[in-house]
Short mmCIF file of C-alpha atoms in Angstrom, two decimals:
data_model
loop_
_atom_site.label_atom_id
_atom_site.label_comp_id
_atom_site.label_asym_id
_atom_site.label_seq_id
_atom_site.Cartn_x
_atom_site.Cartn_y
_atom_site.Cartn_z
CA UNK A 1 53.99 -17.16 7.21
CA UNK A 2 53.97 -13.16 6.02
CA UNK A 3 52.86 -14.66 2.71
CA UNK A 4 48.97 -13.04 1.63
CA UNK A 5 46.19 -15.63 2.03
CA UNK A 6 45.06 -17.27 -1.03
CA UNK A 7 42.20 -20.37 -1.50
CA UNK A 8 39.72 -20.66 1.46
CA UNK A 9 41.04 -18.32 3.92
CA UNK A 10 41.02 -15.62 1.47
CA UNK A 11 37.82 -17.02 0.90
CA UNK A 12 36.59 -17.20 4.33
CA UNK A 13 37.93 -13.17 4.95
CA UNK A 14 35.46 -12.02 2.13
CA UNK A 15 33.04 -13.64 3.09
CA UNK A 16 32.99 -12.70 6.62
CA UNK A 17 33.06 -9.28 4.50
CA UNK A 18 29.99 -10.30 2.66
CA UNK A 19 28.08 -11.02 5.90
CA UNK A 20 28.97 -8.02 7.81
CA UNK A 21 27.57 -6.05 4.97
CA UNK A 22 24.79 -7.58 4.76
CA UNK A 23 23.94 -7.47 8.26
CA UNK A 24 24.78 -3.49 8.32
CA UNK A 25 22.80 -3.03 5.26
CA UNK A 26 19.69 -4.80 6.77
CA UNK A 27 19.76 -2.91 9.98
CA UNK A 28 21.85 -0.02 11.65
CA UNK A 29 22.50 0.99 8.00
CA UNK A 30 18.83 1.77 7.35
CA UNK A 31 18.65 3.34 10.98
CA UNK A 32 21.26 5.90 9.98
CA UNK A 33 19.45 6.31 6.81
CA UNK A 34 15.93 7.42 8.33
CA UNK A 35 17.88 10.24 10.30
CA UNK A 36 19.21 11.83 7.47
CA UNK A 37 15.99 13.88 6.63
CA UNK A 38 18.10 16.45 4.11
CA UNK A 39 17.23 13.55 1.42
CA UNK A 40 13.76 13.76 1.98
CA UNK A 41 13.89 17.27 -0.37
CA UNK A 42 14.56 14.53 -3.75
CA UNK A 43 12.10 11.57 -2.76
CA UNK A 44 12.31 10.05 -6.18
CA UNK A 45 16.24 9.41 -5.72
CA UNK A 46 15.97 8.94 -1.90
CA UNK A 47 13.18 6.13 -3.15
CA UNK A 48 15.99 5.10 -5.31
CA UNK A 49 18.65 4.98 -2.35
CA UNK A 50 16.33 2.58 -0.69
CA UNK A 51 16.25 0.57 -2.97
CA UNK A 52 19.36 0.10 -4.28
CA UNK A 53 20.62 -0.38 -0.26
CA UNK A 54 17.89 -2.84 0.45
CA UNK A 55 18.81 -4.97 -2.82
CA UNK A 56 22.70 -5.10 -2.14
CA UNK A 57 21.65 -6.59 1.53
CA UNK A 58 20.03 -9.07 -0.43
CA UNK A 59 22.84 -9.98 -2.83
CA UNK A 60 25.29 -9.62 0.39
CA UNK A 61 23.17 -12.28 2.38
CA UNK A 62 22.58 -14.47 -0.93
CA UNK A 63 25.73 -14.33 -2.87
CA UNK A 64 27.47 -15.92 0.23
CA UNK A 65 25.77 -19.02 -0.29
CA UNK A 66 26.47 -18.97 -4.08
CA UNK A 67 30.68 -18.73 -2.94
CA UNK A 68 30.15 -21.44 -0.08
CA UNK A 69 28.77 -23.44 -2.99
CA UNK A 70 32.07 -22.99 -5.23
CA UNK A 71 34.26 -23.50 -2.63
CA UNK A 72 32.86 -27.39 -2.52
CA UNK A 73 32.12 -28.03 -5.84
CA UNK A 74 36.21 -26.15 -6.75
CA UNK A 75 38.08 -27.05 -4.24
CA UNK A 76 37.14 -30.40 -2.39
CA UNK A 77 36.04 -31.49 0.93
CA UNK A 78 39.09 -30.26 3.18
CA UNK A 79 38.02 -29.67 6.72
CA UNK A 80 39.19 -25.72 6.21
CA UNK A 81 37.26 -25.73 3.70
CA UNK A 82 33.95 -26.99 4.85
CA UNK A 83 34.27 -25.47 7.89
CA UNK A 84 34.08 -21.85 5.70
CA UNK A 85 31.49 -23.07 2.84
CA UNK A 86 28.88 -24.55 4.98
CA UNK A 87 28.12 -21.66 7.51
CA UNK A 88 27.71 -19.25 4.28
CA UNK A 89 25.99 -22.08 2.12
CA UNK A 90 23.44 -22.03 5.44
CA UNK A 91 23.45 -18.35 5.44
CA UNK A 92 22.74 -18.12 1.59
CA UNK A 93 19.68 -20.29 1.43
CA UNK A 94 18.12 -19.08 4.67
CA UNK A 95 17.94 -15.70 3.64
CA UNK A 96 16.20 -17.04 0.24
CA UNK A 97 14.07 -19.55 2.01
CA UNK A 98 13.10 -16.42 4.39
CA UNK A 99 12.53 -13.89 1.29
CA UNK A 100 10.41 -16.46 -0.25
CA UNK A 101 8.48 -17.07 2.71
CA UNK A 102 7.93 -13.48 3.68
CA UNK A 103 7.20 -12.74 0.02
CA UNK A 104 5.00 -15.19 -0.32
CA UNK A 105 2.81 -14.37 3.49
CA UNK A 106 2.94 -10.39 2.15
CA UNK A 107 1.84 -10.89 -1.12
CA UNK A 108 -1.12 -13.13 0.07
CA UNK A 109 -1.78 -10.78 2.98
CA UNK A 110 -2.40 -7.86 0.90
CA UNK A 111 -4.13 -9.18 -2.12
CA UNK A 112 -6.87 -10.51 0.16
CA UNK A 113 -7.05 -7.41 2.17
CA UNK A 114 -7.46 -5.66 -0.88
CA UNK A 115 -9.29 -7.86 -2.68
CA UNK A 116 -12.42 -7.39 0.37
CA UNK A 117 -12.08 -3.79 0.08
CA UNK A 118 -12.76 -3.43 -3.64
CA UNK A 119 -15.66 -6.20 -2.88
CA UNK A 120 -17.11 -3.83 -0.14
CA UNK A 121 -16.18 -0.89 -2.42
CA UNK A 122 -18.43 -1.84 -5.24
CA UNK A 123 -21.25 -2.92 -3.67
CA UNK A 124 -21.31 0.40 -0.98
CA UNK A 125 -19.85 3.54 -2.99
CA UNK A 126 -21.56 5.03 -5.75
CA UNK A 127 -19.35 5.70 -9.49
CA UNK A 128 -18.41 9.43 -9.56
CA UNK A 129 -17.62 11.07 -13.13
CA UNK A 130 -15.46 13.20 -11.63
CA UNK A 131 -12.63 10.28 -12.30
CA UNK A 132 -12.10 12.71 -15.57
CA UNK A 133 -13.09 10.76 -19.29
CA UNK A 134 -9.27 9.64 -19.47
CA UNK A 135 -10.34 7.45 -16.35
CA UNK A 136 -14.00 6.49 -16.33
CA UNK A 137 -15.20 4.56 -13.56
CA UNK A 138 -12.66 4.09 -10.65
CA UNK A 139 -13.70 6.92 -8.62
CA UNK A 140 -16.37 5.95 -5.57
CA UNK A 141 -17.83 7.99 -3.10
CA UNK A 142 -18.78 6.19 0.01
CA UNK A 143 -21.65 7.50 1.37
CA UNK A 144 -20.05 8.82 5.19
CA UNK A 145 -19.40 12.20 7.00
CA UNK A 146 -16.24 11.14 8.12
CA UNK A 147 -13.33 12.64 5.30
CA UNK A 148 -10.89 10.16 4.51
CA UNK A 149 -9.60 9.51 1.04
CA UNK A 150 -7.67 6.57 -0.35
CA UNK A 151 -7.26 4.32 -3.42
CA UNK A 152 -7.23 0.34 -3.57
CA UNK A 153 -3.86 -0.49 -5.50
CA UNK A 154 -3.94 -3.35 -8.52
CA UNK A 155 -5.23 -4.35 -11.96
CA UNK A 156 -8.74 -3.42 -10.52
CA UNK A 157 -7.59 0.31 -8.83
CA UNK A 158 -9.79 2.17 -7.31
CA UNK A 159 -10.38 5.52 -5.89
CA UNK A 160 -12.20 6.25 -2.76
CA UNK A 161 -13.37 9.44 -1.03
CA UNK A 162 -16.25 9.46 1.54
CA UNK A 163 -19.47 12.37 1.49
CA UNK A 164 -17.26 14.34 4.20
CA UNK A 165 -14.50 14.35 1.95
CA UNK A 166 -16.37 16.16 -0.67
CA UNK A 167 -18.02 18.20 1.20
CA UNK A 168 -14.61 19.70 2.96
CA UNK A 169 -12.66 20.64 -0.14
CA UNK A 170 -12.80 23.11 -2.78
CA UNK A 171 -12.99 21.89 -6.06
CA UNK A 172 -9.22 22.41 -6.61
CA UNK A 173 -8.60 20.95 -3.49
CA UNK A 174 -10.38 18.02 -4.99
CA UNK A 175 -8.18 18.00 -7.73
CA UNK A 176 -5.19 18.21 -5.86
CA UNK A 177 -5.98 14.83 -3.68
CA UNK A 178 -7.23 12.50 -6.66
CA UNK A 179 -3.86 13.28 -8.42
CA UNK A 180 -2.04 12.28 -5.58
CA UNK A 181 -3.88 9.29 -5.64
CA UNK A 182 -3.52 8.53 -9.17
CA UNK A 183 0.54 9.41 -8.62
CA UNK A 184 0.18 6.37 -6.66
CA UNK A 185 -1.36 4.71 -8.89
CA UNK A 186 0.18 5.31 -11.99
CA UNK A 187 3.94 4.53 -10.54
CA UNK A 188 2.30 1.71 -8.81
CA UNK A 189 3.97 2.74 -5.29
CA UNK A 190 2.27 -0.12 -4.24
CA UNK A 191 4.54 -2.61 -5.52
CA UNK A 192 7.79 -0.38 -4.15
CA UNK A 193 6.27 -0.64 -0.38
CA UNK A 194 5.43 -3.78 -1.06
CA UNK A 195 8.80 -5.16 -1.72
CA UNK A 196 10.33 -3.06 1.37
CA UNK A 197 7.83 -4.82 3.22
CA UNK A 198 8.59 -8.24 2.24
CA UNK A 199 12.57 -7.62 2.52
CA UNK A 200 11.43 -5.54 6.09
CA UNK A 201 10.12 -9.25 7.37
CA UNK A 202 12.60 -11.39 6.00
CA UNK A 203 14.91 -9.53 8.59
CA UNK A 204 14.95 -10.91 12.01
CA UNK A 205 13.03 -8.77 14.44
CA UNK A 206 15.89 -7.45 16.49
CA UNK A 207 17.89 -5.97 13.12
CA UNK A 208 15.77 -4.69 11.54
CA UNK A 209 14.63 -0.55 11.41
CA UNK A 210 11.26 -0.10 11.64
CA UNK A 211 12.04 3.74 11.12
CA UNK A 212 13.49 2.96 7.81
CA UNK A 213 9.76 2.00 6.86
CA UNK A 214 8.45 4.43 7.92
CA UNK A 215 11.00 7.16 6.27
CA UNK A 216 9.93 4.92 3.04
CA UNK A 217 6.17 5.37 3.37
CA UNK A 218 6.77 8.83 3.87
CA UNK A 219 9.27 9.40 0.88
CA UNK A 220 6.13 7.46 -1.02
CA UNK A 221 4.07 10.05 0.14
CA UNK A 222 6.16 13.00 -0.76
CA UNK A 223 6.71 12.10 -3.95
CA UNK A 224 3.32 11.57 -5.18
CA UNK A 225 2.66 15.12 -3.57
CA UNK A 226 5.36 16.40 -5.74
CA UNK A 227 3.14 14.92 -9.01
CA UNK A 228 0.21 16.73 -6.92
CA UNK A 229 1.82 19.69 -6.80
CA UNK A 230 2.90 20.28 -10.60
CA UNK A 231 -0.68 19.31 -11.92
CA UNK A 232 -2.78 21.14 -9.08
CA UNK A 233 -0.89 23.32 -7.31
CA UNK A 234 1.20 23.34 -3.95
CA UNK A 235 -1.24 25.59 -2.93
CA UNK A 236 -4.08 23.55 -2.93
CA UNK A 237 -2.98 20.56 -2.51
CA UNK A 238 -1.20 21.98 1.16
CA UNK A 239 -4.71 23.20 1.92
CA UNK A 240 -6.39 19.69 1.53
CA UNK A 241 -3.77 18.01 3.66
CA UNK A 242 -4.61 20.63 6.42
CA UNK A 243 -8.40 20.44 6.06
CA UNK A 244 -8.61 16.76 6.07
CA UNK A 245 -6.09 16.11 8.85
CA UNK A 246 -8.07 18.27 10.56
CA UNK A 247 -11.32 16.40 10.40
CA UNK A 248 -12.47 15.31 13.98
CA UNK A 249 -12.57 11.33 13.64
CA UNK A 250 -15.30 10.13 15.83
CA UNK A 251 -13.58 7.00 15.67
CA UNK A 252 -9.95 7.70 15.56
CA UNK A 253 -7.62 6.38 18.28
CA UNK A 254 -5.01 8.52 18.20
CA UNK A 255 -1.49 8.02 19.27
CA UNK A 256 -1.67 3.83 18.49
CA UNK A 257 1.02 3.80 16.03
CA UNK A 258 0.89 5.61 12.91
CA UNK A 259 2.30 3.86 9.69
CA UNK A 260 4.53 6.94 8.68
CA UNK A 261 6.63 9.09 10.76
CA UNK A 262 4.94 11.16 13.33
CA UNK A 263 4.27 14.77 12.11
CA UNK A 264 4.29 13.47 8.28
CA UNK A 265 1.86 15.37 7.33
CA UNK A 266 4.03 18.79 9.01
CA UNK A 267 7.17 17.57 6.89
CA UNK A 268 4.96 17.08 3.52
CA UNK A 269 3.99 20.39 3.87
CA UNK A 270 7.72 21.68 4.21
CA UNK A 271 8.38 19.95 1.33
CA UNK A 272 6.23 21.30 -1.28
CA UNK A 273 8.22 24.76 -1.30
CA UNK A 274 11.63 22.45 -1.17
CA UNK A 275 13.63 21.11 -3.94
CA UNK A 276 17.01 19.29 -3.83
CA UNK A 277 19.88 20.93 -5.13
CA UNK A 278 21.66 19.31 -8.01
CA UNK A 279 24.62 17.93 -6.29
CA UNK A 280 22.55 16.40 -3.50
CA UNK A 281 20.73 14.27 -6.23
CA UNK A 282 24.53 13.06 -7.68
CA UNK A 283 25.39 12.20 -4.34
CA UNK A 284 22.41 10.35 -3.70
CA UNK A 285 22.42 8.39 -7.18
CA UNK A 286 26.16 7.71 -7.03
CA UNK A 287 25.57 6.34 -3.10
CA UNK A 288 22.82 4.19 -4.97
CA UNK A 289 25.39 3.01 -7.70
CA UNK A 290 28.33 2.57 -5.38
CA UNK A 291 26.45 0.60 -2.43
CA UNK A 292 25.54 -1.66 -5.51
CA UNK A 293 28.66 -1.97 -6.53
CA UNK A 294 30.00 -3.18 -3.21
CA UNK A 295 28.60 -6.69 -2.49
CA UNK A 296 29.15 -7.41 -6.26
CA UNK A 297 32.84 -6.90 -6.15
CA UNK A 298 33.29 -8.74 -2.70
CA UNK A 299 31.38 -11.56 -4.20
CA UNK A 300 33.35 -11.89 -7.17
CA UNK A 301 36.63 -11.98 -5.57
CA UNK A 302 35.42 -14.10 -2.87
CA UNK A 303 33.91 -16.44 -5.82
CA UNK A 304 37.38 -16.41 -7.50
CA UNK A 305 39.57 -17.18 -4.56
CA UNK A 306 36.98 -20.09 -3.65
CA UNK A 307 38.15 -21.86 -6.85
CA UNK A 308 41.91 -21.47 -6.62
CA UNK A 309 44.10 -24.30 -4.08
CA UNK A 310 44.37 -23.35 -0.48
CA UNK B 1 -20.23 0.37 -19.81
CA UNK B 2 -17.30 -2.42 -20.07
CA UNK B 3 -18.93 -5.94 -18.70
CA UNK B 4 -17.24 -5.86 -15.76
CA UNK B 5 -18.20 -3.05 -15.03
CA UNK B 6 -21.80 -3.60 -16.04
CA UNK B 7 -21.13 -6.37 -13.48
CA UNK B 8 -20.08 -4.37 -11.18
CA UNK B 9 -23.22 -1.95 -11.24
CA UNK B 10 -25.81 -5.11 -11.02
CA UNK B 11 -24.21 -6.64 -7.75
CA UNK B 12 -24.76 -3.30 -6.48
CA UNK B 13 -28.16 -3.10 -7.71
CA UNK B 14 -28.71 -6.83 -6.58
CA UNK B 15 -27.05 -6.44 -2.98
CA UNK B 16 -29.62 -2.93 -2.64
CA UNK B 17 -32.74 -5.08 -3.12
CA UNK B 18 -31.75 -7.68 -0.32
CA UNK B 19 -30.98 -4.68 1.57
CA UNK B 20 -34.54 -2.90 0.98
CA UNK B 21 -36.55 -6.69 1.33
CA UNK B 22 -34.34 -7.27 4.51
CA UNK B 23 -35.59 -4.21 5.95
CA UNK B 24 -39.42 -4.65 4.89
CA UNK B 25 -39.50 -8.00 6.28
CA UNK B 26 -37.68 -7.35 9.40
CA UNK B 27 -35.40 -10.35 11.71
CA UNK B 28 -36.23 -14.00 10.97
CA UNK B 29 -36.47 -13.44 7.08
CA UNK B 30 -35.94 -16.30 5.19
CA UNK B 31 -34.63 -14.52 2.29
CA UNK B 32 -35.50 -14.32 -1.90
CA UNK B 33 -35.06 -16.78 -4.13
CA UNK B 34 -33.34 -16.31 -7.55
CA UNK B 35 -36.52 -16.22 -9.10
CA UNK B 36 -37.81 -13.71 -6.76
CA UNK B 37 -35.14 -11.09 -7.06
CA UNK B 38 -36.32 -11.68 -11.05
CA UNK B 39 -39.47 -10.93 -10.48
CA UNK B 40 -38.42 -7.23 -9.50
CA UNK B 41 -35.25 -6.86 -11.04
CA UNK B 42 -35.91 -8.73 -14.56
CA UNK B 43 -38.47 -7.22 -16.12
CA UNK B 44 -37.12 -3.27 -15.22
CA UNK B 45 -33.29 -4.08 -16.04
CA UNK B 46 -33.90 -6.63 -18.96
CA UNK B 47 -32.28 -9.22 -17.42
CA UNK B 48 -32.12 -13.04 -17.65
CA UNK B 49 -32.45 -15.80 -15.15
CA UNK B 50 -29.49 -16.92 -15.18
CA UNK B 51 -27.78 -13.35 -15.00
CA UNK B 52 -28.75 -12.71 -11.78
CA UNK B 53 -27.84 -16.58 -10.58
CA UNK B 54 -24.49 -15.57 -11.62
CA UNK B 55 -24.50 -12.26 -10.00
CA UNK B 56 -26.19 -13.80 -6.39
CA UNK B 57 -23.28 -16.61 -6.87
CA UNK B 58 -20.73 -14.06 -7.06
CA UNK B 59 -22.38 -12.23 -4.04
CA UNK B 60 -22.46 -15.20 -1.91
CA UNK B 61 -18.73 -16.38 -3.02
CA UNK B 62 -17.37 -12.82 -2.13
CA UNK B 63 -19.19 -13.40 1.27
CA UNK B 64 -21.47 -10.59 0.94
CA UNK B 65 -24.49 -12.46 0.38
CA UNK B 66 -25.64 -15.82 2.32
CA UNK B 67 -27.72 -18.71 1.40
CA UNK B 68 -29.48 -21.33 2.49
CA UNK B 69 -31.12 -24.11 0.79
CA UNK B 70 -34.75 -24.30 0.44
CA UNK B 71 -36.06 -27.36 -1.47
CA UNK B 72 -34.18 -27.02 -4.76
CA UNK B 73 -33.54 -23.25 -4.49
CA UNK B 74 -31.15 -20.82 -2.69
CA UNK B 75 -32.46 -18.67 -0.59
CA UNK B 76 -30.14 -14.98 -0.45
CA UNK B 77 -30.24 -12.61 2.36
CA UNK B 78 -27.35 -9.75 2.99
CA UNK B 79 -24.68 -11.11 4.90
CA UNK B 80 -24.49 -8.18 6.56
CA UNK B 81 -26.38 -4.94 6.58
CA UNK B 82 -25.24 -1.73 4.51
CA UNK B 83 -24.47 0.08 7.66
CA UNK B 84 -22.33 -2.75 9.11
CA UNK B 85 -20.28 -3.44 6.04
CA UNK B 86 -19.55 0.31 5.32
CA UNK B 87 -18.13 0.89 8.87
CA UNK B 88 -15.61 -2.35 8.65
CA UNK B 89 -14.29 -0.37 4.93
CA UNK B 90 -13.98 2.94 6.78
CA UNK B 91 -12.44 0.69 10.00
CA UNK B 92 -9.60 -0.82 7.59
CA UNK B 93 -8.90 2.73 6.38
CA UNK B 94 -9.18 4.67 9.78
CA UNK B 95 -8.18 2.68 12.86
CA UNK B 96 -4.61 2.20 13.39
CA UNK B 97 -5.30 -0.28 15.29
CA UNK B 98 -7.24 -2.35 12.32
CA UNK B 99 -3.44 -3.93 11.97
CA UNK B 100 -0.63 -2.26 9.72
CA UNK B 101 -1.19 -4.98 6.81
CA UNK B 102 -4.79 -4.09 6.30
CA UNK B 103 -4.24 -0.47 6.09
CA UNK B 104 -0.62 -0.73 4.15
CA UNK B 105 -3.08 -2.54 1.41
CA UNK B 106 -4.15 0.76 0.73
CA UNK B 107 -2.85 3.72 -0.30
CA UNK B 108 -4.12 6.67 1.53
CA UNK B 109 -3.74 10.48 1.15
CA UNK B 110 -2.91 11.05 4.91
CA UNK B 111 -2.65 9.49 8.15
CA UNK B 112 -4.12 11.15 11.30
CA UNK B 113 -2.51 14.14 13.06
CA UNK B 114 -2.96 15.00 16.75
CA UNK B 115 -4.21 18.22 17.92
CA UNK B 116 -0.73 19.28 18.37
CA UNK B 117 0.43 18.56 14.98
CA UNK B 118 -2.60 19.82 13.54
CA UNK B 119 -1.77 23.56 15.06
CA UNK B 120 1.90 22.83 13.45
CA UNK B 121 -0.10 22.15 10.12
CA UNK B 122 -1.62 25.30 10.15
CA UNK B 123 1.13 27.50 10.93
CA UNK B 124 3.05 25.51 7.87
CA UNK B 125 0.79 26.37 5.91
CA UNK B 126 -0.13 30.17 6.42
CA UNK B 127 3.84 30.16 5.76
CA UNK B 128 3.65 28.70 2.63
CA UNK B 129 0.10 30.72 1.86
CA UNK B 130 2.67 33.65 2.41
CA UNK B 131 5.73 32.89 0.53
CA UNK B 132 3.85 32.33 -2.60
CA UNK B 133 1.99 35.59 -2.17
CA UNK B 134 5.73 37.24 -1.80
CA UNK B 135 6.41 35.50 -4.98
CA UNK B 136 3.60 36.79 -6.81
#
């Protein structure tokens, strides 16, 4: 007695650790996250933030199992000690089994959704030069009143703006939307929702934020404004965000949940005059480093004390 | 013009004529054959045969076209007119309610804004319209 644990209990402590971590960082974590709006004036790093926190609940969830693995393999079959390794071994390879699933169902989901649009695309919207010579060709107009402007993500990208699109903006405005596509485009935002999504539905139902989505569309959005903004002009592009959210949609539904926080297209505005003071980025990048940092340490000592006697 | 998208420009070109020969003929067509759609499209695009095979094999693999045998030929008809297929693009990008994964495929430069948030919008952005004036 009085003496510090050592072996499996020490073992078992960490990685009770481990699991509480990764359970915080999958879901009240990212909760708290989405309320802190203040970050949303540095969307690169906040991108970063989520990132970083949405990979250490990962490694939390999947470095148990790699422990509850030592801690048979090191230290023998005691009942202590498979009464520890086998709940994290089980907690280790269900969160893989579920990332791999959920990676795998996302991944097919939206390659064949995209894959019908760029089919429907080319056959339907007529090649625009104004794609600029540096990018001939993935520019379409789709021949429609109703404004709406998008791009198809992938080795094949595409832009697409309807005939009401083009007829609503000025030609800078113009300018200011197709770079904000091709900010998308270019940093391939795609594959950073993408893998938020797949980690997003990995995460049982009940835990998980669907906020925290949300605030990471929106951060998407931001930043490729922020590209926008430099080559076009805050100016215009805040001027095609009001004229096209302004476009009556015959066939809009409005109010059946929106895929970015309500108002996003208020808050973008806000945030083309905004920029982050200094310190708030070091903050943000050394929260990014540090909540790294966290599960890696835990594991290791966990990992150590699963191969020493006890 | 890269070959695919030289590829890209006949389907279109292909996928218009079905559209136009649907429309002459009216409901119950049967369709065109390969050779058919040659006929027109050959001689004023300098195309081979088996160019356009390829290109009404992609069609009908992509599910834009349909066939139906006819002997030893295909017969192609538009799976579905122009009208039809551009409102189910517009419905992925548009309707919320077209399901998040088939919008989150794409990227888009704004989601819809009520009326309320539209009058929000515009007061943002005669702010902003005057702070950069200030600046100037």
């Amino acid at each position: 007695m009085g003496s510090p644990p050592t072996g499996a209990p020490l073992a078992a402590g960490l990685l009770l650790l481990l699991l509480l971590l990764a359970v915080v960082l999958a879901g009240p974590g990212p909760r708290l996250m989405a309320a802190q709006h203040r970050f949303r004036s540095a969307p690169g790093p906040a991108l970063l933030v989520w990132q970083a926190v949405t990979t250490a609940a990962v490694l939390a969830a999947v470095l148990t199992g790699a422990v509850g693995v030592r801690l048979i393999l090191d230290g023998g079959t005691t009942p202590a000690r498979v009464a520890v390794a086998v709940p994290a071994v089980l907690v280790g390879a269900g969160t893989l089994a579920l990332l791999l699933l959920s990676g795998h169902r996302v991944g097919t989901r939206l390659r064949a959704a995209r894959r019908r649009h760029r089919d429907l695309v080319d056959v339907l919207a007529t090649p625009d030069g104004r794609g600029g010579p540096e990018r001939p060709g993935d520019l379409r107009v789709l021949d429609h009143p109703t404004p709406t402007a998008y791009c198809v993500p992938g080795l094949r990208r595409r832009v697409v703006l309807t005939r009401g699109t083009l007829e609503r903006l000025a030609a800078e405005e113009l300018d200011a939307v197709l770079a904000h596509e091709r900010a998308h485009l270019d940093s391939r935002h795609d594959l950073v929702l993408e893998y938020f999504t797949v980690v997003h539905e990995a995460v049982p139902a009940r835990v998980r934020s669907e906020a925290a989505l949300r605030e990471v569309r929106l951060l998407v959005e931001a930043l490729a404004d922020r590209v926008a903004a430099r080559r076009a002009g805050p100016l215009p592009l805040a001027r095609a965000l009001v004229a096209l959210a302004g476009s009556a949609h015959p066939e809009a539904t409005l109010g059946a949940g929106p895929t970015t926080a309500a108002g996003a297209a208020a808050v973008r505005l806000e945030l083309l005059d905004r920029s982050a003071p200094r310190a708030r980025v070091a903050v943000m990048l050394g929260f990014a480093v540090g909540v790294l940092a966290v599960p890696l340490v835990l594991a290791a000592l966990a990992w150590s004390a699963a191969g020493s006697a006890g | 013009m890269s070959p695919r998208a030289a590829l890209g420009d006949l389907e279109q070109a292909v996928m218009d004529h079905l559209w136009s020969a649907q429309e002459a003929a009216g409901p119950g067509w049967a369709g065109v054959s390969v050779r058919e759609v040659h006929d027109v499209l050959g001689p004023r695009r300098d195309l081979a045969y088996t160019t356009l095979m390829t290109v009404l094999d992609r069609l009908a693999k992509k599910g834009l076209a349909e066939r139906e045998r006819d002997g030893r030929a295909w017969r192609y008809r538009a799976a579905a007119s122009r009208d039809r297929l551009t409102a189910e693009a517009l419905r992925t990008t548009l309707d919320p309610l077209a399901g998040d994964d088939r919008r989150a495929a794409l990227l888009h430069f704004l989601d819809r804004s009520t009326p309320e948030e539209l009058d929000d919008l515009r007061a943002a952005l005669a702010e902003l319209e005057q702070r950069r004036a200030e600046r100037a």
